[in-house]
Coordinates of N, CA and C in Angstrom, one line a residue:
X1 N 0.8 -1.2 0.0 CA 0.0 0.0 0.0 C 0.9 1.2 0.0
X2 N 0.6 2.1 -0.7 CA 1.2 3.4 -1.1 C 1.1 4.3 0.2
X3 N 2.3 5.1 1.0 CA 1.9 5.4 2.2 C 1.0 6.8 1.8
X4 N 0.2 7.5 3.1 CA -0.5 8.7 2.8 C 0.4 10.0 2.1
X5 N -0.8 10.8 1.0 CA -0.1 11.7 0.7 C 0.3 13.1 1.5
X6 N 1.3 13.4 1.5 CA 1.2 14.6 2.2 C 0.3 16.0 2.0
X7 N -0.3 16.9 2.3 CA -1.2 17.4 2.4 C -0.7 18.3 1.0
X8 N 0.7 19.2 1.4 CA 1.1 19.7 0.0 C 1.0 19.4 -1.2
X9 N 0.9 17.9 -1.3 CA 1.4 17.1 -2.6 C 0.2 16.5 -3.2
X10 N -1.1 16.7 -2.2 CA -2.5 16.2 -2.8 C -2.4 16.9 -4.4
X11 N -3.3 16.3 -5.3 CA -3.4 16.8 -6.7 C -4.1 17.9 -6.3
X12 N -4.2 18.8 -7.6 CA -4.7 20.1 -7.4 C -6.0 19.8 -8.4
X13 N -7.0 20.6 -7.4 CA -8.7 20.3 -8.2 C -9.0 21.1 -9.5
X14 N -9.7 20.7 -10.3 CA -10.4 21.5 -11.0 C -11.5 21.4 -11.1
X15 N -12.2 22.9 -11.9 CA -13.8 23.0 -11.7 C -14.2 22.2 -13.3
X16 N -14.9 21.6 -13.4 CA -15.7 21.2 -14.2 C -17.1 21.9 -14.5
X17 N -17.1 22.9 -15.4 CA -18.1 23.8 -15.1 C -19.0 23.4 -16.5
X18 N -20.0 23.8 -16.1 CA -21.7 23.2 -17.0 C -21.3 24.0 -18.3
X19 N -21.6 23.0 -19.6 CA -21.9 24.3 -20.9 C -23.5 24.5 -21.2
X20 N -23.6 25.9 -21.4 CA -24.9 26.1 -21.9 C -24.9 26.2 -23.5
X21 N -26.3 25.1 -23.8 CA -25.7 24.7 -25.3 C -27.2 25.2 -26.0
X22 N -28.0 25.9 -25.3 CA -28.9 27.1 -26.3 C -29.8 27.6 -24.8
X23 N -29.8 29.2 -25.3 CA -30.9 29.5 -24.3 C -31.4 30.6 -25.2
X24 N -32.9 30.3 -25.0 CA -34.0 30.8 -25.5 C -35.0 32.0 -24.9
X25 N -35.7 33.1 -25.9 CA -36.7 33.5 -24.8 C -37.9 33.9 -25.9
X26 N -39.3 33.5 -25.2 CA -40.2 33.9 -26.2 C -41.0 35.0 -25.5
X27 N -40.6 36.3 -25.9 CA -41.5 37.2 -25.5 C -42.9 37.0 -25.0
X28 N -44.0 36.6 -25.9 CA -45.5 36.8 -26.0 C -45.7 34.9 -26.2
X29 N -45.7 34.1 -25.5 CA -46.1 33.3 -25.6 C -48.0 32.8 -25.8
X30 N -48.2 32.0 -26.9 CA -49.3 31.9 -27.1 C -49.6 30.8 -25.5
X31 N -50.8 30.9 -25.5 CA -51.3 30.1 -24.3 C -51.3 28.6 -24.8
X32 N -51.9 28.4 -26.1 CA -51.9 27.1 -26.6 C -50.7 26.8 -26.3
X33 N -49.3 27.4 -26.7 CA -47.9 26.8 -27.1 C -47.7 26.4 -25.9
X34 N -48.0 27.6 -25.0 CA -47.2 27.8 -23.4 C -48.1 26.1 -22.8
X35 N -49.2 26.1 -22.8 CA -49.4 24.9 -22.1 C -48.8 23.5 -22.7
X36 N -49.0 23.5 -24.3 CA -48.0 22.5 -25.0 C -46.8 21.8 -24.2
X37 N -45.8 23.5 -23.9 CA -44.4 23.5 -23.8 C -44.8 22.7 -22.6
X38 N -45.5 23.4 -21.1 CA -45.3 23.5 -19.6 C -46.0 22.6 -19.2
X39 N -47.2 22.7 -19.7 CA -48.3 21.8 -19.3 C -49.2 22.3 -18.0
X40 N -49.5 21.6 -17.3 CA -50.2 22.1 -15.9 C -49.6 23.4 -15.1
X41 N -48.4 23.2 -15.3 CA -47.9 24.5 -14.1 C -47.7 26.0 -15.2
X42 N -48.5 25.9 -16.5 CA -48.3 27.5 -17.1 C -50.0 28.0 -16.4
X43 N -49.6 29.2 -16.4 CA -50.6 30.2 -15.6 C -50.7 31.0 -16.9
X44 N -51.6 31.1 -18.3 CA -51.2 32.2 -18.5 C -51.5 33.8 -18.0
X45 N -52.1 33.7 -16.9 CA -52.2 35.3 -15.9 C -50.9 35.8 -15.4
X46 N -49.9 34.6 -15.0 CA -48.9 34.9 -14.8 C -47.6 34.8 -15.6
X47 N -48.0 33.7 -16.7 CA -46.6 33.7 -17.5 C -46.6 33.8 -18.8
X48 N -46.1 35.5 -19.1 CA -46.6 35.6 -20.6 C -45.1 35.3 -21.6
X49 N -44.5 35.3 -20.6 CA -43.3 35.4 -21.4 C -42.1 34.0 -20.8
X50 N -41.4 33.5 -21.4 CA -41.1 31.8 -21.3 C -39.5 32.1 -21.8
X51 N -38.3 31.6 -20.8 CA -37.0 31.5 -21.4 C -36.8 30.0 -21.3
X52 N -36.4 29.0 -22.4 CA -35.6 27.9 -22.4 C -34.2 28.2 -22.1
X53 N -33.3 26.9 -21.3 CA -32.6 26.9 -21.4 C -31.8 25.0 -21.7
X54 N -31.3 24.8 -22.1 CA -30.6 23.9 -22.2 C -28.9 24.0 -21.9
X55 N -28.5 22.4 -20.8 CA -27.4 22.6 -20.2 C -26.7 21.1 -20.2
X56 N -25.7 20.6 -20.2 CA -24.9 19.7 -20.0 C -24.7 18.9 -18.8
X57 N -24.9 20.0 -18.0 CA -25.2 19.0 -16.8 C -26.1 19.6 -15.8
X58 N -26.9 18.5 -15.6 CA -28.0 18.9 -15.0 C -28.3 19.5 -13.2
X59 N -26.8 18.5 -12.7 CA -27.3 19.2 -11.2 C -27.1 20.3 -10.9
X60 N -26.0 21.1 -12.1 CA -25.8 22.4 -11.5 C -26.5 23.1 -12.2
X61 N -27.6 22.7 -13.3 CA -28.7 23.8 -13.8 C -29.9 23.9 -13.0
X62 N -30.0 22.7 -12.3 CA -31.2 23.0 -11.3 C -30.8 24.3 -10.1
X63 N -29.5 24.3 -9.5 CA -29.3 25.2 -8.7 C -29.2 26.2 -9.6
X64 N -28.9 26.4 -10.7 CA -28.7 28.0 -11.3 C -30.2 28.2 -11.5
X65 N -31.4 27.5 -12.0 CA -32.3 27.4 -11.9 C -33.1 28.3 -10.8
X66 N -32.7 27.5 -9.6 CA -33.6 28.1 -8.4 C -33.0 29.2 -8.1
X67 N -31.7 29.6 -8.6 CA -31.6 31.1 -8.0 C -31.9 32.0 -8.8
X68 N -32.3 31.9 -10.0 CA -33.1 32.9 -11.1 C -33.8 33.3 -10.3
X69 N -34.9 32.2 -9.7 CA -36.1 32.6 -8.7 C -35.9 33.3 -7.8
X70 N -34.8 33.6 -7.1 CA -34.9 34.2 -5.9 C -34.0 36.1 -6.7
X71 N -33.6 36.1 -7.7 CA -33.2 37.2 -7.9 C -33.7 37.6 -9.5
X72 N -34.9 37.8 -9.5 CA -36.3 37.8 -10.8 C -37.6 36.9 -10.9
X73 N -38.1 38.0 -10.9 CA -40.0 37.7 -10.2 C -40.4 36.2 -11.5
X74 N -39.5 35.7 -11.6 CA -39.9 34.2 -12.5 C -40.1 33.1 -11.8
X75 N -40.9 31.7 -12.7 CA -41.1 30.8 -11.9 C -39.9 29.6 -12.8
X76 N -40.0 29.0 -12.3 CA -39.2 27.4 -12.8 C -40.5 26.6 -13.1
X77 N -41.5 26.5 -14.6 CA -42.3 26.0 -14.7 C -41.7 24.5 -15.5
X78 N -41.0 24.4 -15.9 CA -40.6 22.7 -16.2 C -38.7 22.9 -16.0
X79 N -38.2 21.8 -15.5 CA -37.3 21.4 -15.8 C -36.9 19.8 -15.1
X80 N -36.3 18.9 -16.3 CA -36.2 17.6 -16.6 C -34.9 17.5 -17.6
X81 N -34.5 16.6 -17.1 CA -33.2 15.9 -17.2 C -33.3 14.7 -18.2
X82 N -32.4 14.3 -19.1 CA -32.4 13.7 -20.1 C -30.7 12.6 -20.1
X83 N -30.6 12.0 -20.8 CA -30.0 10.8 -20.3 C -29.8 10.1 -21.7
X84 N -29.9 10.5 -23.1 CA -29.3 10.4 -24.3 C -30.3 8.9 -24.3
X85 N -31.3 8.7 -24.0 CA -32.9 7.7 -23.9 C -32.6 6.7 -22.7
X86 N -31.9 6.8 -22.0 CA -31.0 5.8 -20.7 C -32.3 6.6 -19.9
X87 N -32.0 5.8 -18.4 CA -32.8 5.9 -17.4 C -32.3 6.6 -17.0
X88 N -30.9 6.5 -16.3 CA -30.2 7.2 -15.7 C -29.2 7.7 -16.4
X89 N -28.1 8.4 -15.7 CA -27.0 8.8 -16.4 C -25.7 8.0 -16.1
X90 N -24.6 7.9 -17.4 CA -23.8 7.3 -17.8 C -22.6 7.3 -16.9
X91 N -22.6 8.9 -16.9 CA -21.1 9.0 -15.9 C -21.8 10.2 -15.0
X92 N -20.5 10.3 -13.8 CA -20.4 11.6 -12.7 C -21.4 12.6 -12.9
X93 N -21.2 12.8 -14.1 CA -21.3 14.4 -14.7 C -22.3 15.0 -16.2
X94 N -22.6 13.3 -16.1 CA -23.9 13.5 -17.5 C -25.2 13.7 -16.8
X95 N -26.0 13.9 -17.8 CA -27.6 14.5 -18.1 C -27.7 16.2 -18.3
X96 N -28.1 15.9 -19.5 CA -28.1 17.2 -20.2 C -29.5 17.6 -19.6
X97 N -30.2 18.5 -19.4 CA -31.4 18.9 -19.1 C -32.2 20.6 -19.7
X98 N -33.1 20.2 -19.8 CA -34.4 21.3 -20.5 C -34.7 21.9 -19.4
X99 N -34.4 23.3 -19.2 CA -35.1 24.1 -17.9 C -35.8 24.8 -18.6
X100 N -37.2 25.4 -18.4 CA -38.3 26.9 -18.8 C -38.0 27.5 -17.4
X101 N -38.1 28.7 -17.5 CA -38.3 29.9 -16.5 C -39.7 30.5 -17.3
X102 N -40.4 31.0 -16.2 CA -41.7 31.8 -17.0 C -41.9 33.0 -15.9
X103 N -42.3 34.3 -16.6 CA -42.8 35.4 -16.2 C -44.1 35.9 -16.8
X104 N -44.0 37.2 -15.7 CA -45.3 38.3 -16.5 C -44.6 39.1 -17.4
X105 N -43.3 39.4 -17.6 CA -43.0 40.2 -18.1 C -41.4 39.9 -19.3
X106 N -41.0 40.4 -20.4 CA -40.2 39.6 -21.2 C -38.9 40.2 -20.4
X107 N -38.5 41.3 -19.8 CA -37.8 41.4 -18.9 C -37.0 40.9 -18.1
X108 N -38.6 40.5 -16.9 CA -38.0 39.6 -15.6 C -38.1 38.5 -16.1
X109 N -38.7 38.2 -17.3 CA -37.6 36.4 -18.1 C -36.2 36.7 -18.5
X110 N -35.8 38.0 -18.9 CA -34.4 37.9 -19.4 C -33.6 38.2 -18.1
X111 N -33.9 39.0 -17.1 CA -33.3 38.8 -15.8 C -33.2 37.4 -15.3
X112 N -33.7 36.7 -15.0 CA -33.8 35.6 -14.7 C -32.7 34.4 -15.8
X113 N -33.0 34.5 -16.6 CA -31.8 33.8 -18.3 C -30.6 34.2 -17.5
X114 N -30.4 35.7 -17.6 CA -29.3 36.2 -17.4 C -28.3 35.7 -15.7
X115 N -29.4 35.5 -14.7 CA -29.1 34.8 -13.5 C -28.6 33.6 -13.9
X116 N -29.2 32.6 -14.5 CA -28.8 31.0 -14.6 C -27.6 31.0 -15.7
X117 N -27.3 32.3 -16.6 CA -25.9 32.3 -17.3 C -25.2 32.5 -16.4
X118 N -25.4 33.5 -16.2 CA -24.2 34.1 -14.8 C -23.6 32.8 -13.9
X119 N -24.6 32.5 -13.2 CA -24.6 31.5 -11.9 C -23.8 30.0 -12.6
X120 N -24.3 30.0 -13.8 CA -23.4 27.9 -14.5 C -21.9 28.6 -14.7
X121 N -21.7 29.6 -15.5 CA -20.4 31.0 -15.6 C -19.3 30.5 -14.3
X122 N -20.6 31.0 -13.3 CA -19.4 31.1 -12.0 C -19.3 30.5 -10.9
X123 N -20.5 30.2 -10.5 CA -21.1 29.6 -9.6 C -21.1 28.4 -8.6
X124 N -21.3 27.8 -9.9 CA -21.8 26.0 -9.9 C -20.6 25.2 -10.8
X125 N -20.6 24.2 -10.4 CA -19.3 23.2 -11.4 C -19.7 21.7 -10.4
X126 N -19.3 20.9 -11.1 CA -18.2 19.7 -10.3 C -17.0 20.1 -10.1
X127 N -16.1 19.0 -9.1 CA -14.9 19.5 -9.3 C -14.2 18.2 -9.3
X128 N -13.0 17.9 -9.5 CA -12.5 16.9 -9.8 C -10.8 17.5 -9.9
X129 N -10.3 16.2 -9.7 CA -8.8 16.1 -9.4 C -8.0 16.4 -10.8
X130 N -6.6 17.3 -10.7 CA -5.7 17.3 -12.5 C -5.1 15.9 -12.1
X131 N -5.1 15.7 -13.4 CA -4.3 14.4 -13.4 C -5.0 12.9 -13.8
X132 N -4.3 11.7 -13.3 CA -4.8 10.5 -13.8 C -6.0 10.4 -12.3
X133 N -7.2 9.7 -12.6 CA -8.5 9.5 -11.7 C -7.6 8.6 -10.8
X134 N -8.0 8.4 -9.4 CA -7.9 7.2 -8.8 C -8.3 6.2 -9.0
X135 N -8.1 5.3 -8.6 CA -8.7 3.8 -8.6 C -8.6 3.4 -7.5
X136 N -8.7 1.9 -7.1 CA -9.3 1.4 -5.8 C -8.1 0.7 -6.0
X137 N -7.1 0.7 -6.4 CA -5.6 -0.1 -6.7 C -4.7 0.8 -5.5
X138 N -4.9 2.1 -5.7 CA -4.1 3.4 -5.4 C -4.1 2.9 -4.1
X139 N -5.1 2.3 -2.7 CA -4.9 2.8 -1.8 C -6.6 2.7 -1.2
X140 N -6.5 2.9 0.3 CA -8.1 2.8 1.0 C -9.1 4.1 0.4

């Protein structure tokens, strides 16, 4: 067994940060479309205006997600995780996912867009070791 590493000499981490691979905004959404897209949770009283986003990895678009919410008057009316037709996901760091954000206003939808860019940007990541992965050979 390989003795412990010294604290200096641990590998050094990196962030593995989400790509955003389209984001979308429909001003004036028709109600037909909007319930199409959202289904049960579109209000159209409250959501006239709808931003898509699509992301690479999904756990850190749910958190960029919920903090749209808390900094622009929008809701998180669908978002679901995809898996390339698999149940689950492949590796660590897969599932691409479809988020909507919905407002009253085309605005506080682009504030909100603009939150979940910002926040995958800087925010949120995995993180993981430079270098070759561990294995279960290395050591306990």
């Amino acid at each position: 067994m390989a003795p412990p590493l010294h604290p200096r000499s641990a590998p050094a981490r990196r962030a593995l940060r989400p790509t955003l691979l389209a984001c979308r905004q429909i001003d004036a959404v028709d109600d037909a479309l909007g319930r199409a897209l959202v289904g049960a949770d579109f209000d159209p009283a409250r959501h006239r205006s709808l931003g898509l986003v699509t992301v690479d990895q999904d756990d850190s678009t749910y958190i960029a997600l919920d903090e749209a919410t808390k900094h622009a008057p929008v809701d998180v009316v669908f978002a679901r995780s995809f898996y390339a037709g698999s149940r689950h996901a492949s590796g660590p760091y897969s599932g691409e996912i479809l988020g909507v954000l919905a407002g009253a206003d085309p605005d506080h939808v682009a504030a909100g867009l603009w939150v979940v860019k910002e926040h995958l940007a800087t925010a949120v990541a995995f993180e993981t070791f430079a270098g070759e992965p561990w294995t279960s050979k290395d050591g306990p």
